[in-house]
Each structure stands twice: as C-alpha cells, then as structure tokens.
mmCIF file with all atom_site columns, C-alpha atoms in Angstrom:
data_model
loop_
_atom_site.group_PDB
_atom_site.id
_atom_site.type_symbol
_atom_site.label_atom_id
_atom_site.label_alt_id
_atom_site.label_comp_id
_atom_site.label_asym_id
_atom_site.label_entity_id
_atom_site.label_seq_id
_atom_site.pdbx_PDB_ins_code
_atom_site.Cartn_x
_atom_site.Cartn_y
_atom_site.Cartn_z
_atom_site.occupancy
_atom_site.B_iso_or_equiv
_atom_site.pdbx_formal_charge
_atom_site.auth_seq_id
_atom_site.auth_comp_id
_atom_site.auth_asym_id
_atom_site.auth_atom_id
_atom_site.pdbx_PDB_model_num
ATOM 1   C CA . UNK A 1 1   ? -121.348 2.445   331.927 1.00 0.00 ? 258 UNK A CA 1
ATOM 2   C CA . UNK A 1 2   ? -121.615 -0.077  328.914 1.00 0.00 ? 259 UNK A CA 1
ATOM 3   C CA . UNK A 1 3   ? -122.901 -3.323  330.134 1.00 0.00 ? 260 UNK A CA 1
ATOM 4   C CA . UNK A 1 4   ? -121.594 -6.373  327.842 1.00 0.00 ? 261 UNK A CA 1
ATOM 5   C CA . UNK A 1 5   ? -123.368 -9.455  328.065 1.00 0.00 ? 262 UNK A CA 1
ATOM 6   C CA . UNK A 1 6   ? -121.764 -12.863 328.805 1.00 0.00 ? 263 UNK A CA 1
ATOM 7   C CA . UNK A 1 7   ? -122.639 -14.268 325.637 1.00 0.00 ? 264 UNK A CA 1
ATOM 8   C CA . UNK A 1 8   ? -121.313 -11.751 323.193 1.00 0.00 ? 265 UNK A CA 1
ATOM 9   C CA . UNK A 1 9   ? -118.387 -11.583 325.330 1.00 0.00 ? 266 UNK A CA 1
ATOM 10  C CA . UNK A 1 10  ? -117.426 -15.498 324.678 1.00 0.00 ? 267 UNK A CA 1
ATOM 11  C CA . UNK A 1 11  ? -118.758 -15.860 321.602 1.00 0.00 ? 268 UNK A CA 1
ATOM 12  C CA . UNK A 1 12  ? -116.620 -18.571 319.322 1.00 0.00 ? 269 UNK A CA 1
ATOM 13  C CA . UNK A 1 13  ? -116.968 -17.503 315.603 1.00 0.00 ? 270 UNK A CA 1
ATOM 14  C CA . UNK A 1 14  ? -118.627 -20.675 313.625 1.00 0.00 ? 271 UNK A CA 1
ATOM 15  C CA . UNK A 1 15  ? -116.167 -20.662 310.602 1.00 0.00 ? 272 UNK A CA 1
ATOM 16  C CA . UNK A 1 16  ? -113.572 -22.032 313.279 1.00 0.00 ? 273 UNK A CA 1
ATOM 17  C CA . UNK A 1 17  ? -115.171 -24.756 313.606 1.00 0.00 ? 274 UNK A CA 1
ATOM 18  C CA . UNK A 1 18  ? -115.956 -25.189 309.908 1.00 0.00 ? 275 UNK A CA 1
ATOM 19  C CA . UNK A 1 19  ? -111.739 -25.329 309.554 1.00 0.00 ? 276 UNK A CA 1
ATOM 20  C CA . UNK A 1 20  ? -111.223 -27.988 312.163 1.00 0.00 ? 277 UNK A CA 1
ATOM 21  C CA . UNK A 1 21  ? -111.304 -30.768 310.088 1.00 0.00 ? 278 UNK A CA 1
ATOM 22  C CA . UNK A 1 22  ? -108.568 -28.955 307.988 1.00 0.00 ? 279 UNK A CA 1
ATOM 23  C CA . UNK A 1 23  ? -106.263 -28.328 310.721 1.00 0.00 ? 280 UNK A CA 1
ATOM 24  C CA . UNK A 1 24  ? -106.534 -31.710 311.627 1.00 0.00 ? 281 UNK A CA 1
ATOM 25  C CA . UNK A 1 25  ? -106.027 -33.174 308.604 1.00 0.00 ? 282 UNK A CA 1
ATOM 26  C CA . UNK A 1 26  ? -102.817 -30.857 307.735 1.00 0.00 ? 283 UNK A CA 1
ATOM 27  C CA . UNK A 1 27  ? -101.484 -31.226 311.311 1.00 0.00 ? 284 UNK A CA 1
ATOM 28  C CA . UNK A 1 28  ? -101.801 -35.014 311.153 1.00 0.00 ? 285 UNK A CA 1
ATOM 29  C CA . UNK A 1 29  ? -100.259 -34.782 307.296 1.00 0.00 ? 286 UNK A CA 1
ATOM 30  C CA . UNK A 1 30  ? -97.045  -32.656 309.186 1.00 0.00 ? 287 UNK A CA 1
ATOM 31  C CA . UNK A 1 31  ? -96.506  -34.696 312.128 1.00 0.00 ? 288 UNK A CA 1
ATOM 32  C CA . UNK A 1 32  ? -96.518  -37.695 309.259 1.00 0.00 ? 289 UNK A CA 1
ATOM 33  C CA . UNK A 1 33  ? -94.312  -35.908 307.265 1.00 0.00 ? 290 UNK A CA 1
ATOM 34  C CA . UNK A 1 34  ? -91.715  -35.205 310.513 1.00 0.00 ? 291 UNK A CA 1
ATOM 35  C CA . UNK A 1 35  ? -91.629  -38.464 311.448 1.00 0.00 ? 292 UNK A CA 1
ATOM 36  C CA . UNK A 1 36  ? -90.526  -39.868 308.007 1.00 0.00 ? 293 UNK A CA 1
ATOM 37  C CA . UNK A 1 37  ? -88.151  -37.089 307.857 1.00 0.00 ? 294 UNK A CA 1
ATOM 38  C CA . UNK A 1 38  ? -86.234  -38.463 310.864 1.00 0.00 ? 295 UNK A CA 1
ATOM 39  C CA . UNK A 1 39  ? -86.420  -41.995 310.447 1.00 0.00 ? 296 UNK A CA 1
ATOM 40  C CA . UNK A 1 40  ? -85.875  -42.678 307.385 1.00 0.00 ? 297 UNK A CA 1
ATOM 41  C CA . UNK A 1 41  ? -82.986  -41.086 306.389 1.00 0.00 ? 298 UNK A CA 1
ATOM 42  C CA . UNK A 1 42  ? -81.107  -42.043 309.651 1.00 0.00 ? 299 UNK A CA 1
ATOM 43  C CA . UNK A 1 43  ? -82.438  -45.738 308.979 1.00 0.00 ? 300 UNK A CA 1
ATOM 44  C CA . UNK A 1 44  ? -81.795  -45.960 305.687 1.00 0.00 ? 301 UNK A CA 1
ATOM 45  C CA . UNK A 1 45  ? -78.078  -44.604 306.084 1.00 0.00 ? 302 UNK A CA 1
ATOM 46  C CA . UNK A 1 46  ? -76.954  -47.176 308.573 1.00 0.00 ? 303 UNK A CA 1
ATOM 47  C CA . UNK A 1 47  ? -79.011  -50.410 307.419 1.00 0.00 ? 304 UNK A CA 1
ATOM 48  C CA . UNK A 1 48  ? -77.611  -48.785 303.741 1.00 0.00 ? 305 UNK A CA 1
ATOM 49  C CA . UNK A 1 49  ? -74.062  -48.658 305.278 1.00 0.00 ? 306 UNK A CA 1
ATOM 50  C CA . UNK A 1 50  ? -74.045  -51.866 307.082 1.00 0.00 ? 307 UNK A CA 1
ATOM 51  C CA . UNK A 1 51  ? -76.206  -54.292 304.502 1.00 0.00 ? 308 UNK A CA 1
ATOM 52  C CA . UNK A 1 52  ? -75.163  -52.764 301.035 1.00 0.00 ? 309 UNK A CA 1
ATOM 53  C CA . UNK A 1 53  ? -72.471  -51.011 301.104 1.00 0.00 ? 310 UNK A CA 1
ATOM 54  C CA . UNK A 1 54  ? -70.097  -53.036 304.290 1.00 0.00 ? 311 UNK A CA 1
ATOM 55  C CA . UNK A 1 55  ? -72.008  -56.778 303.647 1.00 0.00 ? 312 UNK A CA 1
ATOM 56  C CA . UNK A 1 56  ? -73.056  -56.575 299.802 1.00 0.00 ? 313 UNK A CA 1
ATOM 57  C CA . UNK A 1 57  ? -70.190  -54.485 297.855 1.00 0.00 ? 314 UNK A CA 1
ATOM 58  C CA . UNK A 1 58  ? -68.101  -55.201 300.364 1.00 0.00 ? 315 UNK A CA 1
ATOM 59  C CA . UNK A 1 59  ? -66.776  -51.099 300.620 1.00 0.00 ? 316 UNK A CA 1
ATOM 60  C CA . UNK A 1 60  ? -63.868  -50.343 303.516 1.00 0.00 ? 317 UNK A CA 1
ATOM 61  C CA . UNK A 1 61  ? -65.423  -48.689 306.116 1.00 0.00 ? 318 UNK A CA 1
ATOM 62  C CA . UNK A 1 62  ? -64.416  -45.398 305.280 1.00 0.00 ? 319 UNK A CA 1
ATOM 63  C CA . UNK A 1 63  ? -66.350  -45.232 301.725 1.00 0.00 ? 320 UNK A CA 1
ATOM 64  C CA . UNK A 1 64  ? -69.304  -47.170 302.937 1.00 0.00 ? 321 UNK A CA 1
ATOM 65  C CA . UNK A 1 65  ? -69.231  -44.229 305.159 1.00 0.00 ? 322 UNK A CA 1
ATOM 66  C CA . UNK A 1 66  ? -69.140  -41.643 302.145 1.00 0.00 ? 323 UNK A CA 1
ATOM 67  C CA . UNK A 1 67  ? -72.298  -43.536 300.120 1.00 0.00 ? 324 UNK A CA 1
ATOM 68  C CA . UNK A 1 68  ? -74.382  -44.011 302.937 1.00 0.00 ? 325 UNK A CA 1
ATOM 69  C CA . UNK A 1 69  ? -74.467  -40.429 303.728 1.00 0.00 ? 326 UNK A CA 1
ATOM 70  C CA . UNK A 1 70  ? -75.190  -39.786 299.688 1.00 0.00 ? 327 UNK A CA 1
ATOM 71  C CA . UNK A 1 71  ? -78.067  -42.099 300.521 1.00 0.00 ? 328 UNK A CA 1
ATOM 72  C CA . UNK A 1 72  ? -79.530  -40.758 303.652 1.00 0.00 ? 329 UNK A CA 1
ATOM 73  C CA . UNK A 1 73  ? -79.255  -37.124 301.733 1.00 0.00 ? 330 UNK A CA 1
ATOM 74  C CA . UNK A 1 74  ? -81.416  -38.273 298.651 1.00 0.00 ? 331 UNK A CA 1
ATOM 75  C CA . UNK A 1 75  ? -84.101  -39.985 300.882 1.00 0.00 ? 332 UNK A CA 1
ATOM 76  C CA . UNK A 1 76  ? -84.490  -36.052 302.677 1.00 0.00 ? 333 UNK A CA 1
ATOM 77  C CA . UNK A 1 77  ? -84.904  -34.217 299.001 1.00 0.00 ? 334 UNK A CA 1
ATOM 78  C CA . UNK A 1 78  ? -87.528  -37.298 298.367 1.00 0.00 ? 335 UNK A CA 1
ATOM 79  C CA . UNK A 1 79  ? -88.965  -36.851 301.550 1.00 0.00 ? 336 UNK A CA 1
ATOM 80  C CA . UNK A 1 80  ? -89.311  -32.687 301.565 1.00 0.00 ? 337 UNK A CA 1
ATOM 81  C CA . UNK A 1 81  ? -89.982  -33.249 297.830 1.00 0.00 ? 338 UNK A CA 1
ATOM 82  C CA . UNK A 1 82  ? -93.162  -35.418 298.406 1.00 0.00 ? 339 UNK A CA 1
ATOM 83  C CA . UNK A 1 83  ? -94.410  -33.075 301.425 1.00 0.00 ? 340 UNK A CA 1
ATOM 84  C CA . UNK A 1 84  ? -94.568  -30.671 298.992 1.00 0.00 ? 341 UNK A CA 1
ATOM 85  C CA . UNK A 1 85  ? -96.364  -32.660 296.846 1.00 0.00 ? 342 UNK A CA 1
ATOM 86  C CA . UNK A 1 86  ? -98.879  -33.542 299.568 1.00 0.00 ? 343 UNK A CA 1
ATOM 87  C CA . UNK A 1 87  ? -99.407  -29.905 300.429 1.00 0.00 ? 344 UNK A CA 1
ATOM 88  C CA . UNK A 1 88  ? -99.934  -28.299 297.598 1.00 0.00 ? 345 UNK A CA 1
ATOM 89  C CA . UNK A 1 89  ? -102.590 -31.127 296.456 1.00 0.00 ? 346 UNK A CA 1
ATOM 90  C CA . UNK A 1 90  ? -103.948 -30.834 300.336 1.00 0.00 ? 347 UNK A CA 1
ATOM 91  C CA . UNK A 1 91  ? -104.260 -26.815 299.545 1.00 0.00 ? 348 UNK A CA 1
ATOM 92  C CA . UNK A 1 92  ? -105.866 -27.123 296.469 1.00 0.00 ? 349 UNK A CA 1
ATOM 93  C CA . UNK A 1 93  ? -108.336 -29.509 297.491 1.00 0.00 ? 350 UNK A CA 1
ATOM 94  C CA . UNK A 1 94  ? -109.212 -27.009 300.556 1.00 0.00 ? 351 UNK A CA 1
ATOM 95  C CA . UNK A 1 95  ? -109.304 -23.788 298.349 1.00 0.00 ? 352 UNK A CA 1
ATOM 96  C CA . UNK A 1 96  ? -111.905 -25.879 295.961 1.00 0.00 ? 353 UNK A CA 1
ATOM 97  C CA . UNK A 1 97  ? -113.789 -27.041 298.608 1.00 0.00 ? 354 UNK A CA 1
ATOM 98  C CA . UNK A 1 98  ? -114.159 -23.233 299.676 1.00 0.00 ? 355 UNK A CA 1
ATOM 99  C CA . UNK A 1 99  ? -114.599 -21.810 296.293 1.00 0.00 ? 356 UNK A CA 1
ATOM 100 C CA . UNK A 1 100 ? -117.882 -24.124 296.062 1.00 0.00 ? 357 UNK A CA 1
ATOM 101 C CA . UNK A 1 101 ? -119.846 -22.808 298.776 1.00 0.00 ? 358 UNK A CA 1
#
C-alpha cells in the first residue's frame, strides 16, 4: 500500500500565485472592456438619436433612426478596436516581464 502524505497531496504550485496579479489585472481590464461595450453604444445611439440627429439636424424620425444605429455601430469597432489595443500591450508587457527573470 502507497501511503501519500497530506502535504504532497494539497500542494498549490507557487507559479500560481506568481500569475495572480495578471489574472487580476486582465480580468479587471475585460470586465472594463464589457461594460463599455454595452453602454456605450446603446447610450450613445439614443442620446445620438434624440439630441443630434431629432433636436439638432432636426432628421424625421425614421432617418434619425438610420444614423443613430451607424453611430452606435462605429462606437463597437472603436470599442473592440481599443480592447485589442489594450491586450496586446497588456500581453506584451506580461511576456517581458517573464522573459526577464
């Protein structure tokens, strides 16, 4: 019979510990990133819709419509575009930080 002890049985490897501040600091960068991806777009189409397009230009309601949702589009490809950004800078920071040690 091969007796394990309690110890080596529970043992937490160190270098997951080393990463936590990285998963933090990506998870907190993704939940960011989620929550501008849906507010803004869905607050920049209406206040777009009702302030610009409907009070400003003074659109019918059917094209104000049409330009808001061009608007609320754009702000996701600026949104995704700058996540990507973040990441990639976020992942090359990490991988230099590694390299060093």
């Amino acid at each position: 019979m091969v007796q394990i002890s309690l110890d080596k049985a529970f043992e937490i490897p160190v270098d997951i510990w080393e990463n936590e501040g990285s998963l933090t600091s990506t998870l907190r960068t993704l939940l960011f990133f989620t929550a501008l991806m849906i507010t803004l777009p869905v607050g920049l189409y209406f206040s777009s819709k009702a302030y610009i397009f409907e009070g400003t230009l003074g659109m019918s309601n059917r094209d104000s419509y049409f330009y808001a949702a061009i608007v609320a589009v754009v702000t996701v490809h600026v949104v995704l575009a700058l996540f990507v950004y973040v990441a990639w800078n976020e992942g090359t920071r990490q991988w230099r930080e590694g390299k060093q040690d």
